[in-house]
XYZ file of C-alpha atoms in Angstrom:
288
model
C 82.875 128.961 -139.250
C 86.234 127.457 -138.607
C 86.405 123.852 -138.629
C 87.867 124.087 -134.814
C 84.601 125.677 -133.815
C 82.568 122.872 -135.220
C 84.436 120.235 -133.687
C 83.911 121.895 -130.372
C 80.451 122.197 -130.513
C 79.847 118.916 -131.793
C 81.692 117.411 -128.358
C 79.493 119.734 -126.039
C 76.978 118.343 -127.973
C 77.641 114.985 -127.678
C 78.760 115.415 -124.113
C 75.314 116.943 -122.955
C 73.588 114.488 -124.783
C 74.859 111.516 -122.775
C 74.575 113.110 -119.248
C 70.871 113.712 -120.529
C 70.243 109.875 -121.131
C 70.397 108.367 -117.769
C 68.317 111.570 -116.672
C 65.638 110.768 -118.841
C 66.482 106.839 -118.314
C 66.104 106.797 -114.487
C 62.749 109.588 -114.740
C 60.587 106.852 -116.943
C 61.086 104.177 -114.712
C 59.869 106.120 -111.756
C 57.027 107.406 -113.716
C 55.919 103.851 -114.493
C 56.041 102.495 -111.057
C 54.148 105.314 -109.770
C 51.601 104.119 -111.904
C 52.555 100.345 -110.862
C 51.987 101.683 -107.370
C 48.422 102.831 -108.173
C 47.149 100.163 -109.785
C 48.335 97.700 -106.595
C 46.696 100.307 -104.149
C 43.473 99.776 -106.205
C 44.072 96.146 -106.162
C 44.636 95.749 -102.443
C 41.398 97.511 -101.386
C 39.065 94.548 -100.097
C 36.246 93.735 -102.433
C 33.178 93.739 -100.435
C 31.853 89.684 -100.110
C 28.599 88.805 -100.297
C 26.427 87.891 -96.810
C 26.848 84.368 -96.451
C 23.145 82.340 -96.899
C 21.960 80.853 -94.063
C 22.393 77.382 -93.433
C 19.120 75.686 -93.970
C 17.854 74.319 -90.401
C 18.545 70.546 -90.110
C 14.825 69.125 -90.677
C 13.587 67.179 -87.461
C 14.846 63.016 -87.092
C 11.391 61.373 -87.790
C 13.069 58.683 -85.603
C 11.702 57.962 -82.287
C 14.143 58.534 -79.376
C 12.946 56.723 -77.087
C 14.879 57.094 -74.373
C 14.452 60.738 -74.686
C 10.834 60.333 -74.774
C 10.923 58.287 -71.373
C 12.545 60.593 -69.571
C 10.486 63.521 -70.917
C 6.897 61.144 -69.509
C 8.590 60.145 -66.913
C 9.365 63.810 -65.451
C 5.619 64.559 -66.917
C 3.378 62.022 -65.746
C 5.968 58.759 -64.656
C 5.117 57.330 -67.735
C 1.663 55.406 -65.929
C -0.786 55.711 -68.882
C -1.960 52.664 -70.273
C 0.344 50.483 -67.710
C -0.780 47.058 -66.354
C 0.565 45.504 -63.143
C 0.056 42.380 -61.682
C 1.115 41.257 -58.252
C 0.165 39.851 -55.423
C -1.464 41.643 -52.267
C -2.576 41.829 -49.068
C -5.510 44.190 -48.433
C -5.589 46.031 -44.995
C -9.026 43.601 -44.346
C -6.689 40.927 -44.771
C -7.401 39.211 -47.819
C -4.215 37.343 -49.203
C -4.989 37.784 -53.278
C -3.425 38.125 -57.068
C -4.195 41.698 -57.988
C -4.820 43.444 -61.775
C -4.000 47.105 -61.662
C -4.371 49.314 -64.877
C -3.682 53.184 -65.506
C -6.467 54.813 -67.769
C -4.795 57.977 -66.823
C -1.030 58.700 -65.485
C -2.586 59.825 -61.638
C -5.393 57.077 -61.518
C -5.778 53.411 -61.261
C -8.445 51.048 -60.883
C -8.139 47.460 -59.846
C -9.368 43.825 -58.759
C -8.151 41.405 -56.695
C -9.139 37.962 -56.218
C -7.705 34.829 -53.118
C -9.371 31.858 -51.919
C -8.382 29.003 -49.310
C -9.737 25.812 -48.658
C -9.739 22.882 -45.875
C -10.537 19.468 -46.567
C -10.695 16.602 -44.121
C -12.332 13.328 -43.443
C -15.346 13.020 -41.197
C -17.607 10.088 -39.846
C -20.868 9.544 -41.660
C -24.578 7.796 -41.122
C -23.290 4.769 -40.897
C -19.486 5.748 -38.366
C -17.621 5.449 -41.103
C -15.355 7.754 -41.808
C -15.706 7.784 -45.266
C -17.256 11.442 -46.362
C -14.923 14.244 -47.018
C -16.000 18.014 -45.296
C -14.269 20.718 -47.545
C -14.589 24.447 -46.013
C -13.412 27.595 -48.052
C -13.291 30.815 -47.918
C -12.928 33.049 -50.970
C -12.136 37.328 -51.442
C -12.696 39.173 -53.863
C -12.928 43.176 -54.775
C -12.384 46.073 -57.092
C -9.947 48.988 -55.871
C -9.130 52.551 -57.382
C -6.230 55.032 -56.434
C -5.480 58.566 -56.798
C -1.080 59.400 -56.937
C -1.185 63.018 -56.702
C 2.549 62.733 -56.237
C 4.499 60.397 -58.623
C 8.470 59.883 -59.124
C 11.043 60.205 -62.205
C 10.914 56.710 -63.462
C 14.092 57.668 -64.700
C 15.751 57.364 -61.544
C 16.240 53.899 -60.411
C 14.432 54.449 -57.082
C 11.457 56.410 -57.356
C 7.657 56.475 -55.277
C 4.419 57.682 -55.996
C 1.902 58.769 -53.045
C -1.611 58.419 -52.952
C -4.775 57.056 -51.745
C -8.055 55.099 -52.310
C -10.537 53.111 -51.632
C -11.043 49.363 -52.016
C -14.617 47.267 -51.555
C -13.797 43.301 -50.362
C -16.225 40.679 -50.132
C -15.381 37.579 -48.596
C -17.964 34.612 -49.121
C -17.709 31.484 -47.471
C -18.637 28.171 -48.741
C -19.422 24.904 -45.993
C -21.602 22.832 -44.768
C -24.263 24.970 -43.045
C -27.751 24.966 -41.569
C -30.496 24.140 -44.228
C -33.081 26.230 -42.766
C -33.668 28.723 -45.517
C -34.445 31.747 -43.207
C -31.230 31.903 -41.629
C -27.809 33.093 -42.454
C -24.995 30.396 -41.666
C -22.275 30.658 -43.982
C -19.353 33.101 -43.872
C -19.988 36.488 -45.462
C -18.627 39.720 -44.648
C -18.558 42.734 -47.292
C -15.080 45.239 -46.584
C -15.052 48.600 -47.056
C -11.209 49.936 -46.946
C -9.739 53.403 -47.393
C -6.031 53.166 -47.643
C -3.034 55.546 -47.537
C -0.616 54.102 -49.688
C 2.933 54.769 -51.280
C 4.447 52.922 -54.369
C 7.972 52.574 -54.086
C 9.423 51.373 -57.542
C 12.658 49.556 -58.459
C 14.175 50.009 -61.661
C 10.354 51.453 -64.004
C 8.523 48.021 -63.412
C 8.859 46.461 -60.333
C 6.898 48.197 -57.006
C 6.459 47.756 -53.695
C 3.283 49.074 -52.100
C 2.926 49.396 -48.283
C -0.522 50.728 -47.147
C -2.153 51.831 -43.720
C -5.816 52.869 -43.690
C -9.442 52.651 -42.330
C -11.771 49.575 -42.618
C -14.629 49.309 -42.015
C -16.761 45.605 -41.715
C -20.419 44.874 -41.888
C -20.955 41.146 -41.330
C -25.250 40.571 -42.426
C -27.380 38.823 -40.418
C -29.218 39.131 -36.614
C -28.017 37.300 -33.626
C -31.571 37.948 -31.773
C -33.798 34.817 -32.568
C -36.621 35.117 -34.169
C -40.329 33.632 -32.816
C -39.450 30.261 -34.224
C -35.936 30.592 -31.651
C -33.781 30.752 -34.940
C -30.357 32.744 -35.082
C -28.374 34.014 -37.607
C -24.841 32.328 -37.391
C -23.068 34.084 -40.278
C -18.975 33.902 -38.583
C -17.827 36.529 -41.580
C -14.498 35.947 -41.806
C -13.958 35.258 -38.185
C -12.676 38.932 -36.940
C -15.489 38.476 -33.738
C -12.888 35.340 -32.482
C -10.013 37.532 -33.660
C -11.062 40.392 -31.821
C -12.221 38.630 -28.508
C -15.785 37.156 -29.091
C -17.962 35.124 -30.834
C -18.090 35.292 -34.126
C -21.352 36.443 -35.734
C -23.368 39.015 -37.559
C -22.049 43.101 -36.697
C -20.453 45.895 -37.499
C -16.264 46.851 -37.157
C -14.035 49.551 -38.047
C -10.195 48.748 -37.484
C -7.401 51.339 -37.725
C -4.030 49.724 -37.427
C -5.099 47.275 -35.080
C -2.508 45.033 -36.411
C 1.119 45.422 -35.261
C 3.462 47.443 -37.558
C 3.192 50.515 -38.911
C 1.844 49.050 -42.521
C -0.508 46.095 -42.130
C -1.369 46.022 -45.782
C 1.635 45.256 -48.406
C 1.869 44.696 -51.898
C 4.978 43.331 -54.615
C 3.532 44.567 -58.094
C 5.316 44.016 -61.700
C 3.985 46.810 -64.537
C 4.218 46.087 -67.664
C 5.231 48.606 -70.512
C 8.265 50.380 -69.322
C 10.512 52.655 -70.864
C 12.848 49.726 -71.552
C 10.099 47.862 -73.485
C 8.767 50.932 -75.126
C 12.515 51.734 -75.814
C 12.608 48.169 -78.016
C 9.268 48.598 -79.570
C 10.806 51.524 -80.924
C 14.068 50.051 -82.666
C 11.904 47.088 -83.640
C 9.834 50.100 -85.613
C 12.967 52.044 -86.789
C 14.484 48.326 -87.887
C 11.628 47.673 -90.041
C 11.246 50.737 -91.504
């Protein structure tokens, strides 16, 4: 072979050699990134998470909300239960008296009331003097119950309960009187009422309690004399004179004879509220 022939060949040689490097130079990078490519495909798909747990329920305050728990017995049963009230009243008979109510149940209360008077004056004696003092009384007492079928949210600052009852009076009179055992002189009258009532509350402790109602009055004793000409004079508690007669031994029933609309009318204050259950309750959660 010539040495011209050689040299030729070894420039086409070299000459397709270098237009075959970047070939093969730009073909491996591709190759790589297609593998690259790939791998980030498999690394974007989402990885499937676990369920989240539950979050464990919040266990129940042992504290005592107490203002929850007087609304919720209030819009039950007003709250009633186990309440005391004491006020002052005026029964449709017409006794004027301090009276205890209590609640054994929400819907039911029972009661007693209690009022006196007395009248003291000088008057002559034996001798013209007037040196001996006459003291007249007159004193009522009785036991009441009521049914409230239909009570108010004590949560509202204005609420009323309706119901109805029945109340036994007895008024006994103490004076001067006839000593003759066998008859009946002194004032004494037994009541028997049946009211219709409302309790109209301010604020969860304070009530007023305007009643209209039946009574009915049986004052013992016989105005006929007896063989010996003696009388019961028993005056009860002077309705007869009230009412346009003598007064004495007999029977009456009264249904609003008195003017008004209500002729019976109490102001009661009941202890035990939600307020004062409300601070027995931080005093409790303080001392804890």
């Amino acid at each position: 072979m010539k040495l011209g022939h050689v040299q030729r060949f070894v420039a086409s040689a070299t000459a397709i050699a270098v237009l075959a490097l970047p070939a093969a130079a730009s073909a491996a990078p591709a190759k790589g990134k297609k593998g690259k490519d790939k791998d980030q495909e498999a690394e974007a798909e989402p990885e499937v998470e676990p369920e989240p747990e539950p979050e464990p329920e919040p266990e129940p305050d042992a504290s005592f909300d107490a203002d929850a728990a007087a609304i919720d017995d209030a819009e039950d049963t007003a709250g009633m239960k186990g309440r005391v009230g004491l006020g002052g009243t005026r029964s449709l008979s017409g006794v004027n008296a301090i009276s205890l109510r209590y609640y054994p149940v929400s819907k039911l209360s029972l009661g007693a009331l209690v009022g006196f008077s007395t009248f003291s004056h000088k008057e002559a004696g034996d001798d013209g003097d007037f040196s001996e003092t006459r003291t007249v009384g007159l004193l009522g007492a009785g036991v009441q119950a009521f049914y409230w079928p239909v009570q108010g949210n004590r949560a509202k600052y204005i609420s009323a309960d309706f119901g109805f009852g029945g109340r036994g009076v007895v008024y006994v009179g103490f004076e001067p009187g006839d000593e003759n055992p066998d008859t009946l002189d002194r004032p004494l009258e037994i009541d028997i009422e049946i009211p219709i009532t409302t309790n109209v509350f301010i604020g969860d402790s304070v009530a007023i309690t305007p009643e209209f109602g039946f009574v009915a009055r049986i004052i013992p004793g016989n105005r006929e004399p007896d063989e010996q000409d003696n009388s019961d004079t028993n005056p009860g508690s002077g309705v007869g004179e009230r009412l346009g007669t003598t007064n004495g031994p007999g029977l009456g029933f009264e249904l609003g004879e008195h003017g008004g609309v209500f002729f019976g009318l109490s102001i009661t204050y009941f202890f035990g509220g939600a307020d004062q259950k409300a601070k027995k309750a931080a005093r409790k959660k303080k001392n804890k």
